[in-house]
PDB file of C-alpha atoms in Angstrom:
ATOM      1  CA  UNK A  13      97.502 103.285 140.996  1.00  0.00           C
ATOM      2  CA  UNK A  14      98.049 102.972 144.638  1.00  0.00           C
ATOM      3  CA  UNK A  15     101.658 104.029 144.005  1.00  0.00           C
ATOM      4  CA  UNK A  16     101.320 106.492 142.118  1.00  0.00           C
ATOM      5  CA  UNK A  17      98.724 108.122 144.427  1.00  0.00           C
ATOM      6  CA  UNK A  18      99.718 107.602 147.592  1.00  0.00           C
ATOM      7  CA  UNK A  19     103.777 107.548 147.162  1.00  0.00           C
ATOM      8  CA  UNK A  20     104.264 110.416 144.578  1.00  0.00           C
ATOM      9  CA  UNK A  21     101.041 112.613 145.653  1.00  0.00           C
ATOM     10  CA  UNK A  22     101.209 111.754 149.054  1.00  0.00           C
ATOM     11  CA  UNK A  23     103.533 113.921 150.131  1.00  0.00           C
ATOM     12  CA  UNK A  24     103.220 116.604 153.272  1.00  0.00           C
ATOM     13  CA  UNK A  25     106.533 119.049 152.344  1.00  0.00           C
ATOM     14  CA  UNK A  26     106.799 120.545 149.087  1.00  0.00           C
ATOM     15  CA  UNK A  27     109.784 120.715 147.159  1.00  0.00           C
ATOM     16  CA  UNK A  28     111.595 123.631 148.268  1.00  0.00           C
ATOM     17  CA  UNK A  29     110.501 122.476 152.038  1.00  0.00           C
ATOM     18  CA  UNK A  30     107.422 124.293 152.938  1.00  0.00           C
ATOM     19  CA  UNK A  31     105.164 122.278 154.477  1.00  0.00           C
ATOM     20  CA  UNK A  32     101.472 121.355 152.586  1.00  0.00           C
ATOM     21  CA  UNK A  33      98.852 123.053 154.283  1.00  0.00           C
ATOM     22  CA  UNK A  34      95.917 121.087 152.429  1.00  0.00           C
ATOM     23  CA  UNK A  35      95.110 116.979 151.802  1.00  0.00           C
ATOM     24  CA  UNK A  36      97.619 115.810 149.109  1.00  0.00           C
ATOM     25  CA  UNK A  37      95.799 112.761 147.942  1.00  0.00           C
ATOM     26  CA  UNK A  38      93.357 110.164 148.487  1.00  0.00           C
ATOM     27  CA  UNK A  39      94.183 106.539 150.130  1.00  0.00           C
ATOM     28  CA  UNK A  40      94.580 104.055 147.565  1.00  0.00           C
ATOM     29  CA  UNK A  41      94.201 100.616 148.706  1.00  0.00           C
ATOM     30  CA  UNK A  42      92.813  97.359 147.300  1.00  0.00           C
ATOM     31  CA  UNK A  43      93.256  93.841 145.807  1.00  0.00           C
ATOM     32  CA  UNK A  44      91.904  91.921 143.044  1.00  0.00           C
ATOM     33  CA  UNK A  45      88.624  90.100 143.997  1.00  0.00           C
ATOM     34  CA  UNK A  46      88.247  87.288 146.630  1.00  0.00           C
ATOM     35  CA  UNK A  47      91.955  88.606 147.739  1.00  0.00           C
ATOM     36  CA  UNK A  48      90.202  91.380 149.287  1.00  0.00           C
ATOM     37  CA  UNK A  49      87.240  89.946 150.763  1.00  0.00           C
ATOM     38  CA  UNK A  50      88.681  89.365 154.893  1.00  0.00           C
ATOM     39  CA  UNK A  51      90.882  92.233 154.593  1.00  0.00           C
ATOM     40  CA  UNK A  52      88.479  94.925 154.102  1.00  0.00           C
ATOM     41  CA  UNK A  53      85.161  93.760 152.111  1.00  0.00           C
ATOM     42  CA  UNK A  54      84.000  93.481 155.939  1.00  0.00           C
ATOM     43  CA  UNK A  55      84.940  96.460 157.134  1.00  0.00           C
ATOM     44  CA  UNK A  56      83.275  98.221 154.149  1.00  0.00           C
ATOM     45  CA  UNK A  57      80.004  95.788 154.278  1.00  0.00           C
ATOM     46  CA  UNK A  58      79.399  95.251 157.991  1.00  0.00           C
ATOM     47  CA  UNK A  59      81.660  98.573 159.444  1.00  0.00           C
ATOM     48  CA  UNK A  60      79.892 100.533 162.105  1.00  0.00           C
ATOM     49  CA  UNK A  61      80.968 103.762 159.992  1.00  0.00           C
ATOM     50  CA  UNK A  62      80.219 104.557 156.219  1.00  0.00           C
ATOM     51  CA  UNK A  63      83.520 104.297 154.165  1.00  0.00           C
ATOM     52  CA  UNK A  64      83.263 105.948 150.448  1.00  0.00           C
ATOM     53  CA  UNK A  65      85.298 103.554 147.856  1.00  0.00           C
ATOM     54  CA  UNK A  66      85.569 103.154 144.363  1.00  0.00           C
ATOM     55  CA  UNK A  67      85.485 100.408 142.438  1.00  0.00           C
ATOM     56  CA  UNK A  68      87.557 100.505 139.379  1.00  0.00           C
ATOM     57  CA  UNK A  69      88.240  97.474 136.859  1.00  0.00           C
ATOM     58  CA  UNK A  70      89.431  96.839 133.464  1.00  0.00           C
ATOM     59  CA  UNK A  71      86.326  95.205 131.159  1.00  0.00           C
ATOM     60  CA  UNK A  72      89.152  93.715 129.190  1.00  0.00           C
ATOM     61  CA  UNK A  73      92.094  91.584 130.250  1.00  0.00           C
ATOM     62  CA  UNK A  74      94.890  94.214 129.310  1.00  0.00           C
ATOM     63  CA  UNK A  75      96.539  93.346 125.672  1.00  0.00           C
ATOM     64  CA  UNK A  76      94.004  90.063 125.952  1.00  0.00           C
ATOM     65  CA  UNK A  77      95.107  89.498 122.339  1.00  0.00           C
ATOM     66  CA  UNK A  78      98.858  89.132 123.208  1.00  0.00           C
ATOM     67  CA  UNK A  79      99.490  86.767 126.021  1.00  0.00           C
ATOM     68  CA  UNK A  80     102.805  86.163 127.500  1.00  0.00           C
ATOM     69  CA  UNK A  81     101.647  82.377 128.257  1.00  0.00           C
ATOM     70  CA  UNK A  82      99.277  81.588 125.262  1.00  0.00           C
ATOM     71  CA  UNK A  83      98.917  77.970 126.756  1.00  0.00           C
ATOM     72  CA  UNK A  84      97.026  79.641 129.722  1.00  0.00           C
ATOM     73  CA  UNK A  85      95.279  82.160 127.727  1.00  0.00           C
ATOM     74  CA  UNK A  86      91.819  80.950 128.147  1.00  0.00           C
ATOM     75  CA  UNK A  87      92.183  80.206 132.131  1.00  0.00           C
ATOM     76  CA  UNK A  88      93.357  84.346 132.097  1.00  0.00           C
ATOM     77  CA  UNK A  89      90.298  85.635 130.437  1.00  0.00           C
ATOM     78  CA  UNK A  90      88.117  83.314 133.169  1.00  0.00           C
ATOM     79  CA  UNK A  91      89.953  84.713 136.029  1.00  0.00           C
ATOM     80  CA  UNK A  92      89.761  87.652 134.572  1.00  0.00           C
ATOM     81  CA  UNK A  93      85.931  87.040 134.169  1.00  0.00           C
ATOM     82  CA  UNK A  94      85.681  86.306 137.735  1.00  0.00           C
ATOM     83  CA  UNK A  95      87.122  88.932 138.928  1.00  0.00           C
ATOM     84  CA  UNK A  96      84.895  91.593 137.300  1.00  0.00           C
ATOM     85  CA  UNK A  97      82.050  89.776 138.432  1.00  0.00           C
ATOM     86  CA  UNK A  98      83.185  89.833 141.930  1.00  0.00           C
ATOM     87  CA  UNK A  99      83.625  93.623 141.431  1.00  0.00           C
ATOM     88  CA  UNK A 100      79.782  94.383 140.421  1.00  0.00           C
ATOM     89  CA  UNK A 101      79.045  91.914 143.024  1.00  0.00           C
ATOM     90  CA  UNK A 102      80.558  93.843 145.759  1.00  0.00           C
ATOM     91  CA  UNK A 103      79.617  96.895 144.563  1.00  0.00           C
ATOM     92  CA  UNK A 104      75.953  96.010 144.159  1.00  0.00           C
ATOM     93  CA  UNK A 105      75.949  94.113 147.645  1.00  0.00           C
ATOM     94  CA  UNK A 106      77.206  97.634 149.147  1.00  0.00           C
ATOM     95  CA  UNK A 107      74.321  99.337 147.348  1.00  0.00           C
ATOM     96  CA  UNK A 108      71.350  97.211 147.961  1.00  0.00           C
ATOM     97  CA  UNK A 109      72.432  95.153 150.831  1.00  0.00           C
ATOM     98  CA  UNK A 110      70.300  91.921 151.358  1.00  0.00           C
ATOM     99  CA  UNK A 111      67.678  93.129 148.705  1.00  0.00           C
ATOM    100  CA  UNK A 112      70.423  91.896 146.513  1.00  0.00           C
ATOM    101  CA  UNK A 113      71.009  88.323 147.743  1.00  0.00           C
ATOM    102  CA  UNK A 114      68.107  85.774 146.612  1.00  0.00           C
ATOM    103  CA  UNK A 115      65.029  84.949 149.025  1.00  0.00           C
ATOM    104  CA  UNK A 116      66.510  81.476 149.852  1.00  0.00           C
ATOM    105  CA  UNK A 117      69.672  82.781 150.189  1.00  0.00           C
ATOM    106  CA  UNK A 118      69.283  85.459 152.551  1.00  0.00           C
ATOM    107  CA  UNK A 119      66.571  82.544 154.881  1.00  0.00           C
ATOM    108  CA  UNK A 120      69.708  81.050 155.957  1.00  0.00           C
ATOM    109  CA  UNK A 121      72.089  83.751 156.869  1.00  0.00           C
ATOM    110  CA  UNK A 122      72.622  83.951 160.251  1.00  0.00           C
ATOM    111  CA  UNK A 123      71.886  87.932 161.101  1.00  0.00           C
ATOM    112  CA  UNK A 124      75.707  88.816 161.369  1.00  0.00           C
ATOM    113  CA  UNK A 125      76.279  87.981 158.335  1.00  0.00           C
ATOM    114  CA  UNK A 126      73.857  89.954 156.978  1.00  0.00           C
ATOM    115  CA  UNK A 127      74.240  93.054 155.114  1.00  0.00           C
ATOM    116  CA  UNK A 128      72.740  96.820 155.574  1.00  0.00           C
ATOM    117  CA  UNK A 129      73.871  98.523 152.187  1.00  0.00           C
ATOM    118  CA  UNK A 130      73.241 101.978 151.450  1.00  0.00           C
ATOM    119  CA  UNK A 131      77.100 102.050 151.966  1.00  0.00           C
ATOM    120  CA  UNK A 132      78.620 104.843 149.241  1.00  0.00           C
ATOM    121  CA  UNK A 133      80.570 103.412 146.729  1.00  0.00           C
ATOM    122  CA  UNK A 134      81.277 103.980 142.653  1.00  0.00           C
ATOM    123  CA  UNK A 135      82.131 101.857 139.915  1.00  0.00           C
ATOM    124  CA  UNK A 136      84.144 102.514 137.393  1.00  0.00           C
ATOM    125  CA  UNK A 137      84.824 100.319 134.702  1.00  0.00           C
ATOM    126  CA  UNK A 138      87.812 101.191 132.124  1.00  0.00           C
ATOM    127  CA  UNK A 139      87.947  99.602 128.793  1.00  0.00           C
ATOM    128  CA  UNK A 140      91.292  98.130 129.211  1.00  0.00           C
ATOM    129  CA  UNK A 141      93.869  98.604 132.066  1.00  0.00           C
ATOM    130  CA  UNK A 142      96.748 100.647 130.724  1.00  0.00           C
ATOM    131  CA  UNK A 143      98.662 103.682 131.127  1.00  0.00           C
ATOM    132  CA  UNK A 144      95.941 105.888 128.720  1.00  0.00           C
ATOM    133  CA  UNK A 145      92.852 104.783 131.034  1.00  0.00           C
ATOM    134  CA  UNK A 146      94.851 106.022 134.196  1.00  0.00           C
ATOM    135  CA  UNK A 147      94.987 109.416 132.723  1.00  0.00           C
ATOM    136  CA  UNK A 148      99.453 109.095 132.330  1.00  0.00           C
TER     137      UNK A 148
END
């Protein structure tokens, strides 16, 4: 998605060399999960300014049924697992902020690494990851 965004749409001549007098495209950044959270989760969660991101993520390990490794298929669909919690996690920690963490929880976190929410963000959750749910 990111390369298909940013590389082919992200362009600021046309074609026939007239330069693009509007925004081309979006920026299209991320990881999967816990991969993400130092390089920008705190940016987004603890960032002096609001940044608007989306959250998208397959609810089904794409062609789950087929593995490549069948030996490791049931350690895939747990990572996979894990990762789209960690994705409604973050999302609902950008929401709520520390209404989402529990009581006991949120008694022991020291105040800067606390979280505001109320920081914009949307969710979108495809049925499977493949070339149909990106809209090719």
């Amino acid at each position: 998605l990111q390369q298909l965004e940013m590389e082919s749409n992200g362009k600021s001549v046309q074609r026939g060399g007239q330069k693009v007098e509007l925004d081309t495209c979006p920026i299209v950044w991320g990881e999967v999960g816990p991969n993400a959270q130092h390089a920008f989760y705190q940016l987004l969660h603890q960032g002096t300014q609001a940044v608007s991101c989306d959250f998208i993520a397959p609810v089904q390990r794409y062609n789950a049924d087929h593995f490549t490794y069948v030996e490791n298929a049931e350690a895939l669909i747990e990572q996979h697992h894990l990762a789209l919690s960690n994705c409604l996690a973050q999302s609902r920690l950008l929401a709520f902020g520390n209404e989402a963490l529990d009581t006991k929880e949120l008694e022991n976190l020291p105040i800067h690494k606390q979280y505001e929410g109320n920081q914009p963000s949307s969710t979108l959750l495809l049925k499977e990851l493949n070339p149909y749910s990106l809209g090719m």
